[in-house]
C-alpha positions as CSV (number, residue, x, y, z in Angstrom):
1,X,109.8,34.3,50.0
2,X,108.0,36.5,47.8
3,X,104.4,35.9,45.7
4,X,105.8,34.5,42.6
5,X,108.4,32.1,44.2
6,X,105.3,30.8,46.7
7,X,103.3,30.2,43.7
8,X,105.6,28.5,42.0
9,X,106.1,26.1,44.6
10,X,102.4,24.8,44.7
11,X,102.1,22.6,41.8
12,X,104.8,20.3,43.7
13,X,102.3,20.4,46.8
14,X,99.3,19.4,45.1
15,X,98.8,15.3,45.1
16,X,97.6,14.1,41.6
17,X,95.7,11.5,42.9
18,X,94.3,13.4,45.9
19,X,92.8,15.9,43.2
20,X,92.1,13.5,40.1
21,X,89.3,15.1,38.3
22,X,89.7,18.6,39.8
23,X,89.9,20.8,36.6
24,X,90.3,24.9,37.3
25,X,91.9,27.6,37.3
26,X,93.2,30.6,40.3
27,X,94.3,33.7,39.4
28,X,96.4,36.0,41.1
29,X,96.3,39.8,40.2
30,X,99.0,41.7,42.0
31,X,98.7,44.9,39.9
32,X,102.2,44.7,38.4
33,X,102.5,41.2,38.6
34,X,99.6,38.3,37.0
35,X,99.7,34.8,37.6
36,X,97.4,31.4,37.2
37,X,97.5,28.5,38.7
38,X,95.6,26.0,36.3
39,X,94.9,22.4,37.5
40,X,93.5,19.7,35.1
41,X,92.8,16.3,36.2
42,X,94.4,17.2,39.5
43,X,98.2,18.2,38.2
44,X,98.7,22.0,38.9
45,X,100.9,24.4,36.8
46,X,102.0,27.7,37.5
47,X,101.3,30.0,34.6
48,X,102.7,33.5,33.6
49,X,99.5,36.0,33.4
50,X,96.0,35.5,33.9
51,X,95.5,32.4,31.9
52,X,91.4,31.1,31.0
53,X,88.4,31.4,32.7
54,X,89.2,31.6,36.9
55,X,87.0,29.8,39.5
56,X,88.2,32.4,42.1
57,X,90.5,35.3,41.6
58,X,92.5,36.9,44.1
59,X,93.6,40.4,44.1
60,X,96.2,41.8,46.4
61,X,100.0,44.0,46.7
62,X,102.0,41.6,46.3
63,X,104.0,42.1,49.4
64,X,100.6,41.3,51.7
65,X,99.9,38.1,49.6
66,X,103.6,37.2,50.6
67,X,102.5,37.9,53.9
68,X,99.9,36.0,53.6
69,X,101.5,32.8,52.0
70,X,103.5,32.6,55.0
71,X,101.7,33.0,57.7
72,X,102.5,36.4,59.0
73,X,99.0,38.2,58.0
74,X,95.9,36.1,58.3
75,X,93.7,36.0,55.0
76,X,90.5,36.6,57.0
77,X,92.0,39.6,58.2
78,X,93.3,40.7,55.2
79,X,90.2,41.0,53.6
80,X,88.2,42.3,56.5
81,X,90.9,45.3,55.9
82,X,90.5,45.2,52.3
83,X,94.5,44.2,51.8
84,X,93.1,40.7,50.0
85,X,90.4,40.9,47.6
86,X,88.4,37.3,46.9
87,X,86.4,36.5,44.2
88,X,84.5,33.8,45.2
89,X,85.4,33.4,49.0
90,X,83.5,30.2,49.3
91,X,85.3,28.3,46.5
92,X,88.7,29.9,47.5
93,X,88.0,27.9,50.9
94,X,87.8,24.6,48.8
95,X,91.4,25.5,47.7
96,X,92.8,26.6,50.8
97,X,94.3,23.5,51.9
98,X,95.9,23.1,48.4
99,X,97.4,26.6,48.2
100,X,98.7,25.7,51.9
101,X,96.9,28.4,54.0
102,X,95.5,25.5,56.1
């Protein structure tokens, strides 16, 4: 599974009512490739580009984020090594469990 298709799967993941109220926006900068995932009120939507003002922005190749996504390269790692780049790491954790890293 590549980046985009793993993105593209996480608004189906995310519970509405788990996340009711949770209003923000993650975007993903792969260089040649931009995506956001924007939640308001708890529904997620994968977007094309970087779309509003992010929370946390995450900035990888988009091979290693594929990596990442499934469990072949730890994020921790990654950006000890500089191969994932974190905005705000200790918002990203809030997000973790949505994105499915957890």
């Amino acid at each position: 599974m590549n980046a985009r298709e793993f993105l593209e799967r996480v608004p189906q993941k995310v519970d509405p009512e788990e996340n009711k109220g949770l209003n923000t926006a993650l975007h993903f900068d792969f260089k040649e490739e931009q995506y956001t995932l924007a939640v308001k009120d708890g529904v997620a939507e994968f977007l094309e580009g970087l779309v509003g003002e992010p929370e946390v922005t995450l900035k990888a190749k988009a091979d290693d984020f594929a990596k990442i996504a499934s469990g072949e390269m730890n994020p921790m790692t990654a950006m000890m090594f500089g191969k994932l780049k974190v905005s705000n790491p200790g918002a990203m954790m809030k997000y973790a469990k949505m994105l499915g890293f957890m």
